[in-house]
Amino acid sequence: MLYPAEWQALLLTVKLALLSSFFLLLLTAPLAWWLSRGHSTTRNAINALLTLPLVLPPTVLGFYLVLLLSPDSWFSQLLRLAGIEALAFRFEGLVLASMLYSLPFVVQPLQQGFAQIAQELLDQNRALGANSWQLMAQLIWPLSRPALFSAFILSFAHTLGEFGIVLMIGGNIPGQTQLLSMLIYDQVESLNYARAHLLSGLLLLFSFSVLFWLYQQQRGQQQRGQQQRSQK
Amino acid sequence: MSLQLKLNWSASSFCLQLELKLDNNWIGIYGQSGSGKTSMLKAIAGLQPDAAEHCSFRGELWQQGQYQRSLSSRKALYLAPEALLMPHKTALQHLQLASDWSKSPEDTAQIIQDFELQPLLALYPSQLSSGQQQKLALAQALITRPRLLLLDEALAHLDHQQKTAVLKQLKHYQQQQGFMLLWVSHQMEDLCLYCQEIVWLKQGQLQQQQQLWPLQQGQTFFAI
């Protein structure tokens, strides 16, 4: 049904979405935690900065990334000092770009989830004798698992649909940077509508399934909560 | 002096200014809503650090200017009117965790028996009534052998019969563990029955501090 090039693009897309979501979650969880612990001018500024990828056209992000990832930029020179080649037109560059692109889709749900954990409850258990590790294991981790899960799924689904940035920094190299969305664009450009239909339908169905599953999970959690209350 | 406290704190329309020296073990705190009772308890527990100028307990400095003793080393527990419980843990898990976290915990089985918690052990906080939640929070606090217990209307949701039973156990554990108790309540008759000293706050100021004669207090208590 799918040609090898299409399989390759599909696998690459999923790999990119998994990797960038994972690293994004790892890096932004502490930041989102700090942001959820109150309001201040610094926090608001950082929040605004983190939401930028949501409102900026991908071309703006893509343009700055082109400058940043090009071999003569200060960033690439720093990387070269660490023994890493410039990231332009490479998979690693796409991971970096996807992380920036999906940033608000991770930080916002995490922040909202963390904010549900009341500072009073943490203080109370600290006063009862819990140290930071015990608070983390018994309170913070179990209570923020649903938020971590939502953030991961949202970031994953959002990265599947990435196009504008990839167009600007990817280079459309099969096996390296040719994602499903790029392949569809190529097929449409060459008026190959049959393949475009197939790939678009596939992506649509897959994205729908992921989101549907996410909402089912969230509803399941709510119902479990209500059941507990109604057993009273 | 057991507890020495100096508060100096002003919010938009509220000013809390008082100096207090307390020596008895059962202290009742009385005052209208908005008189600063909760802020005072929170300041002592270290939950509202900007309110206190000075606080020391049994010869140990808890707060002086910028210096803050950590929450965990104070062993002072503040119990709010709405019990602060973990939504994802059962009653039994609450007691076990408090026991695990504590260096020399009270016997959990004994506490469960004394506070009649047996039928509640498998339930989550959302399945408990507000009175049961308060009882659980108090039992959890006693497991850790606190040095200072700050009750902010923390028995208010219990019915009269239950409250009497809980207070009897509380008295028992107070004598055994030797903690100091500050009890905020709107029920003046409760305070008179159980406390050795009553502190009366009015608009963030100390209105009156009154020792109760043993006759006024002790005899009625032990008759219960």
XYZ file of C-alpha atoms in Angstrom:
456
model
C 0.000 0.000 0.000
C 2.746 2.453 0.969
C 5.948 2.881 -1.020
C 9.267 2.546 0.821
C 9.827 6.323 0.667
C 6.440 6.866 2.234
C 7.121 4.319 4.975
C 10.407 6.062 5.638
C 8.686 9.450 5.919
C 6.008 8.008 8.209
C 8.520 6.366 10.529
C 10.664 9.489 10.572
C 7.634 11.610 11.473
C 6.685 9.349 14.371
C 10.307 9.158 15.547
C 10.594 12.936 15.465
C 7.332 13.389 17.365
C 8.317 10.846 20.041
C 11.834 12.165 20.556
C 11.010 15.846 20.610
C 8.022 15.318 22.941
C 10.147 13.285 25.327
C 12.975 15.815 25.532
C 10.558 18.712 25.699
C 8.759 17.163 28.671
C 12.032 16.479 30.429
C 13.324 20.014 29.948
C 10.183 22.016 30.579
C 8.713 20.156 33.582
C 10.889 22.004 36.136
C 10.206 25.306 34.387
C 6.444 24.681 34.310
C 6.598 23.765 38.002
C 8.267 27.058 38.838
C 5.746 28.970 36.699
C 2.851 27.265 38.509
C 4.070 28.404 41.944
C 2.644 31.929 41.814
C 2.563 35.104 39.782
C 5.250 37.702 39.221
C 6.404 39.985 36.427
C 9.286 37.641 35.608
C 6.922 34.682 35.420
C 4.511 36.597 33.167
C 7.333 37.604 30.824
C 8.580 34.041 30.570
C 5.042 32.799 30.066
C 4.566 35.245 27.186
C 7.873 34.141 25.669
C 6.902 30.480 25.910
C 3.523 31.098 24.260
C 5.092 32.894 21.266
C 5.345 29.766 19.070
C 1.562 29.523 19.282
C 0.947 32.937 17.722
C 3.962 33.498 15.463
C 3.807 32.209 11.879
C 6.060 29.151 11.520
C 8.007 31.142 8.949
C 9.199 33.566 11.630
C 10.410 30.738 13.848
C 11.823 28.987 10.806
C 13.682 32.096 9.678
C 15.389 32.568 13.044
C 16.199 28.871 13.181
C 17.799 29.058 9.729
C 20.033 31.835 11.026
C 20.749 29.979 14.265
C 21.493 26.609 12.700
C 23.537 27.845 9.723
C 27.210 26.801 9.874
C 28.543 30.356 10.583
C 26.215 31.211 13.449
C 27.563 31.567 17.009
C 25.378 28.614 18.003
C 26.898 26.321 15.378
C 30.385 27.503 16.292
C 29.687 26.636 19.923
C 28.443 23.229 18.826
C 31.560 22.743 16.730
C 33.663 23.372 19.835
C 31.744 20.485 21.414
C 32.458 18.371 18.328
C 28.952 18.601 16.811
C 28.382 19.559 13.180
C 25.946 22.357 12.279
C 22.353 21.179 12.620
C 20.872 22.708 9.471
C 19.232 20.137 7.161
C 19.687 17.397 9.739
C 17.299 15.326 11.829
C 18.756 16.708 15.075
C 17.967 20.196 13.827
C 14.381 19.142 13.260
C 14.167 17.795 16.812
C 15.314 21.155 18.123
C 12.856 22.998 15.872
C 9.959 20.727 16.865
C 10.720 21.300 20.520
C 10.450 25.051 20.034
C 7.352 24.668 17.897
C 5.507 22.462 20.422
C 6.697 24.360 23.492
C 3.334 25.947 24.425
C 1.556 22.636 23.940
C 3.641 21.143 26.716
C 4.142 24.048 29.083
C 0.470 25.069 29.289
C -1.041 21.698 30.286
C 1.862 21.030 32.637
C 1.484 24.404 34.286
C -2.271 23.947 34.691
C -1.811 20.462 36.088
C 0.890 21.544 38.540
C -1.193 24.518 39.691
C -3.826 22.029 40.918
C -1.368 20.814 43.549
C -1.970 23.311 46.340
C 1.060 24.792 48.055
C -0.815 24.352 51.365
C -0.958 20.590 50.838
C 2.784 20.454 50.138
C 3.543 22.596 53.214
C 1.277 20.439 55.357
C 3.071 17.243 54.372
C 6.455 18.853 54.765
C 5.441 19.818 58.297
C 4.350 16.209 58.846
C 7.952 15.263 58.137
C 8.187 14.483 54.417
C 11.448 15.445 52.723
C 11.609 16.661 49.123
C 12.021 13.158 47.664
C 9.080 11.815 49.618
C 6.932 14.771 48.540
C 7.947 14.100 44.953
C 7.222 10.365 45.103
C 4.010 10.431 47.137
C 2.394 13.696 46.067
C 3.813 15.551 43.113
C 4.433 12.601 40.791
C 1.067 10.802 41.259
C -0.911 14.051 41.157
C 0.780 15.395 38.030
C 0.795 12.172 35.997
C -2.413 13.062 34.076
C -0.948 16.464 33.138
C 2.333 14.891 32.004
C 0.366 12.429 29.916
C -1.788 15.134 28.277
C 1.256 17.297 27.587
C 3.084 14.424 25.930
C 0.137 13.465 23.717
C -0.567 17.054 22.695
C 3.053 17.667 21.818
C 3.207 14.379 19.920
C 0.091 15.157 17.868
C 1.183 18.724 17.234
C 4.598 17.631 15.973
C 2.940 15.206 13.541
C 1.382 18.211 11.841
C 4.547 20.265 11.658
C 5.116 21.762 8.239
C 6.150 25.421 8.017
C 9.329 25.127 10.014
C 10.354 21.884 8.323
C 9.883 23.561 4.976
C 12.317 26.303 5.967
C 15.047 24.379 7.768
C 14.563 20.754 6.725
C 15.721 20.542 3.140
C 13.383 17.598 2.400
C 16.139 14.962 2.495
C 14.679 11.411 2.463
C 15.509 9.548 5.654
C 16.870 12.694 7.297
C 14.320 15.456 7.132
C 11.584 14.308 4.767
C 8.474 14.114 6.931
C 5.030 12.938 5.955
C 3.697 16.490 5.707
C 6.531 17.379 3.287
C 5.857 14.315 1.181
C 2.187 15.238 0.897
C 3.164 18.739 -0.210
C 5.434 17.273 -2.896
C 2.698 14.947 -4.148
C 0.220 17.811 -4.420
C 2.790 19.974 -6.200
C 3.318 17.237 -8.766
C -0.464 16.769 -9.097
C -0.223 13.229 -7.764
C -3.543 13.469 -5.936
C -4.026 9.732 -5.366
C -0.918 9.467 -3.159
C -1.682 12.793 -1.487
C -5.158 11.499 -0.647
C -3.805 8.320 0.868
C -1.144 10.019 2.992
C -3.421 12.877 4.081
C -6.167 10.431 5.027
C -3.671 8.392 7.002
C -2.408 11.416 8.931
C -5.944 12.644 9.542
C -7.118 9.296 10.869
C -4.063 8.870 13.032
C -4.278 12.366 14.529
C -7.990 11.927 15.185
C -7.371 8.597 16.920
C -4.691 10.062 19.157
C -6.839 13.032 20.203
C -9.928 10.858 20.660
C -7.929 8.501 22.864
C -6.629 11.438 24.898
C -10.136 12.740 25.564
C -11.358 9.247 26.454
C -8.543 8.944 28.995
C -9.330 12.310 30.512
C -13.021 11.446 30.798
C -12.074 8.139 32.407
C -10.115 10.008 35.087
C -13.009 12.373 35.740
C -15.439 9.477 36.057
C -13.192 7.641 38.468
C -13.084 10.812 40.573
C -16.877 11.133 40.522
C -17.362 7.494 41.416
C -15.197 7.946 44.458
C -17.300 10.923 45.524
C -20.649 9.240 44.887
C -19.733 6.158 46.911
C -20.037 8.279 50.007
C 8.318 30.910 78.544
C 7.110 28.192 76.176
C 6.014 30.279 73.260
C 7.068 33.835 72.581
C 5.633 35.658 69.642
C 5.807 39.110 68.137
C 3.690 39.815 65.090
C 3.808 42.891 62.946
C 2.039 42.617 59.656
C -0.215 44.832 57.625
C -2.175 43.921 54.529
C -4.403 46.307 52.567
C -7.133 46.829 55.164
C -5.846 44.715 57.997
C -3.168 45.191 60.584
C -1.909 42.490 62.900
C 0.181 43.743 65.777
C 0.661 41.845 68.982
C 3.142 40.457 71.440
C 2.360 37.274 73.246
C 3.985 35.081 75.863
C 2.333 31.757 76.529
C 3.225 29.171 79.133
C 0.263 26.841 79.499
C -0.278 23.778 77.356
C -3.926 24.286 76.406
C -4.501 27.724 75.000
C -7.838 28.813 73.560
C -7.923 31.600 71.005
C -11.097 33.546 70.596
C -12.155 36.466 68.444
C -14.497 37.563 65.699
C -13.925 36.546 62.098
C -11.161 38.693 60.671
C -9.504 39.346 64.016
C -6.267 37.669 62.909
C -6.567 34.250 64.548
C -5.683 32.267 61.435
C -2.806 34.588 60.496
C -1.409 34.212 63.991
C -1.470 30.412 63.874
C 0.024 30.359 60.385
C 2.771 32.737 61.436
C 3.672 30.448 64.344
C 3.690 27.382 62.088
C 5.975 29.194 59.637
C 3.380 29.261 56.864
C 3.136 33.041 56.787
C 6.710 34.111 57.343
C 6.228 37.810 56.610
C 3.765 38.204 59.503
C 6.131 37.323 62.329
C 8.952 39.473 63.644
C 9.989 37.056 66.316
C 8.942 33.589 67.319
C 10.570 31.161 69.700
C 9.303 27.925 71.183
C 10.648 26.173 74.281
C 13.960 27.970 74.075
C 14.397 27.331 70.355
C 14.467 30.239 67.934
C 11.964 29.720 65.122
C 11.994 33.085 63.483
C 13.907 36.308 63.898
C 13.880 38.822 61.068
C 15.195 36.999 58.014
C 16.001 33.808 59.901
C 13.450 31.036 59.411
C 13.565 27.612 60.969
C 12.436 24.986 58.446
C 8.884 23.612 58.592
C 10.000 20.038 59.128
C 12.277 20.776 62.089
C 9.660 22.810 64.001
C 7.313 19.883 64.435
C 4.493 22.391 64.612
C 1.362 21.308 62.799
C -1.301 23.695 61.615
C -4.683 22.045 60.998
C -6.941 24.151 58.775
C -10.765 24.258 59.044
C -10.964 22.226 55.837
C -8.576 19.328 56.389
C -5.665 19.247 53.933
C -5.589 15.661 52.735
C -4.084 13.959 49.713
C -6.906 13.246 47.215
C -5.215 10.108 45.872
C -4.459 8.385 49.192
C -6.764 6.380 51.439
C -7.178 7.173 55.140
C -4.869 4.282 56.036
C -2.209 5.519 53.603
C -2.374 8.960 55.240
C -1.615 7.429 58.614
C 1.091 5.112 57.279
C 2.881 7.875 55.394
C 2.905 10.131 58.453
C 4.318 7.198 60.412
C 6.980 6.484 57.752
C 8.059 10.113 57.614
C 8.369 10.453 61.344
C 11.465 9.529 63.346
C 9.636 8.284 66.433
C 6.034 7.780 65.373
C 3.120 7.052 67.660
C 1.597 3.562 67.392
C -0.680 3.701 64.332
C -2.916 0.826 65.425
C -3.525 2.525 68.780
C -4.432 5.831 67.110
C -6.833 4.041 64.747
C -8.515 2.444 67.740
C -8.631 5.584 69.863
C -10.126 7.728 67.115
C -12.442 4.981 65.825
C -11.012 5.173 62.321
C -11.349 1.461 61.515
C -14.383 1.777 59.170
C -12.780 4.674 57.261
C -9.379 3.175 56.512
C -10.048 2.097 52.915
C -11.797 5.343 51.940
C -10.411 8.323 50.016
C -10.827 11.872 51.376
C -13.572 12.602 48.814
C -15.585 9.747 50.332
C -15.309 11.103 53.867
C -17.588 13.673 55.461
C -15.911 16.926 56.483
C -16.028 15.843 60.121
C -14.372 12.520 59.316
C -11.730 14.397 57.337
C -10.972 16.563 60.362
C -10.680 13.500 62.581
C -8.296 11.868 60.103
C -6.149 15.005 59.866
C -5.896 15.192 63.653
C -5.013 11.491 63.949
C -2.391 11.920 61.227
C -0.880 14.848 63.097
C -0.725 12.948 66.399
C 1.122 10.042 64.773
C 4.110 12.312 64.147
C 4.306 13.338 67.853
C 4.159 17.079 67.217
C 5.577 19.558 69.696
C 2.991 22.195 68.906
C -0.482 21.631 67.550
C -2.353 24.560 66.022
C -6.046 23.845 65.579
C -7.868 26.386 63.443
C -11.531 25.434 63.905
C -10.174 21.984 63.163
C -12.936 20.187 65.087
C -15.796 22.428 63.975
C -17.358 19.909 61.577
C -17.696 17.193 64.227
C -21.027 16.737 65.973
C -21.180 17.310 69.718
C -20.816 13.663 70.704
C -17.884 13.028 68.355
C -16.183 16.245 69.376
C -16.360 15.251 73.026
C -14.848 11.834 72.250
C -12.101 13.371 70.113
C -11.256 15.974 72.747
C -10.987 13.271 75.400
C -8.437 11.434 73.234
C -6.678 14.685 72.435
C -6.304 15.396 76.153
C -4.938 11.893 76.647
C -2.340 12.279 73.884
C -1.451 15.776 75.061
C -0.561 14.419 78.491
C 1.355 11.527 76.963
C 3.274 13.436 74.282
C 3.506 16.778 76.051
C 2.758 19.015 73.112
C 1.400 22.528 73.406
C -1.991 23.196 71.893
C -3.367 26.408 70.468
C -7.027 26.040 69.674
C -9.013 28.571 67.697
C -12.748 28.176 68.168
C -15.888 30.271 68.046
C -17.434 28.117 70.790
C -16.523 30.048 73.919
C -18.018 27.329 76.115
C -15.693 24.703 74.562
C -12.697 26.902 75.195
C -13.731 27.497 78.802
C -14.229 23.791 79.341
C -10.898 22.603 78.027
C -8.362 25.410 78.063
C -6.100 26.696 80.805
C -5.729 30.104 79.250
C -7.697 32.130 76.756
C -6.333 34.711 74.354
C -8.841 37.152 72.933
C -8.004 38.920 69.689
C -9.787 41.949 68.318
C -8.971 43.564 64.970
C -5.450 42.202 64.939
C -4.690 43.328 68.485
C -4.469 41.459 71.745
C -7.695 42.328 73.566
C -7.327 40.166 76.625
C -5.255 37.284 77.914
C -6.915 35.389 80.729
C -5.748 32.483 82.844
C -8.603 30.250 83.888
C -8.691 29.068 87.484
C -8.235 25.324 87.789
C -11.705 25.137 89.343
C -13.247 26.838 86.366
C -11.515 24.527 83.982
C -10.150 21.221 85.276
C -13.115 19.881 87.215
C -15.665 20.229 84.487
C -13.241 18.629 82.082
C -12.585 15.525 84.082
C -16.254 15.102 84.821
C -16.944 14.440 81.159
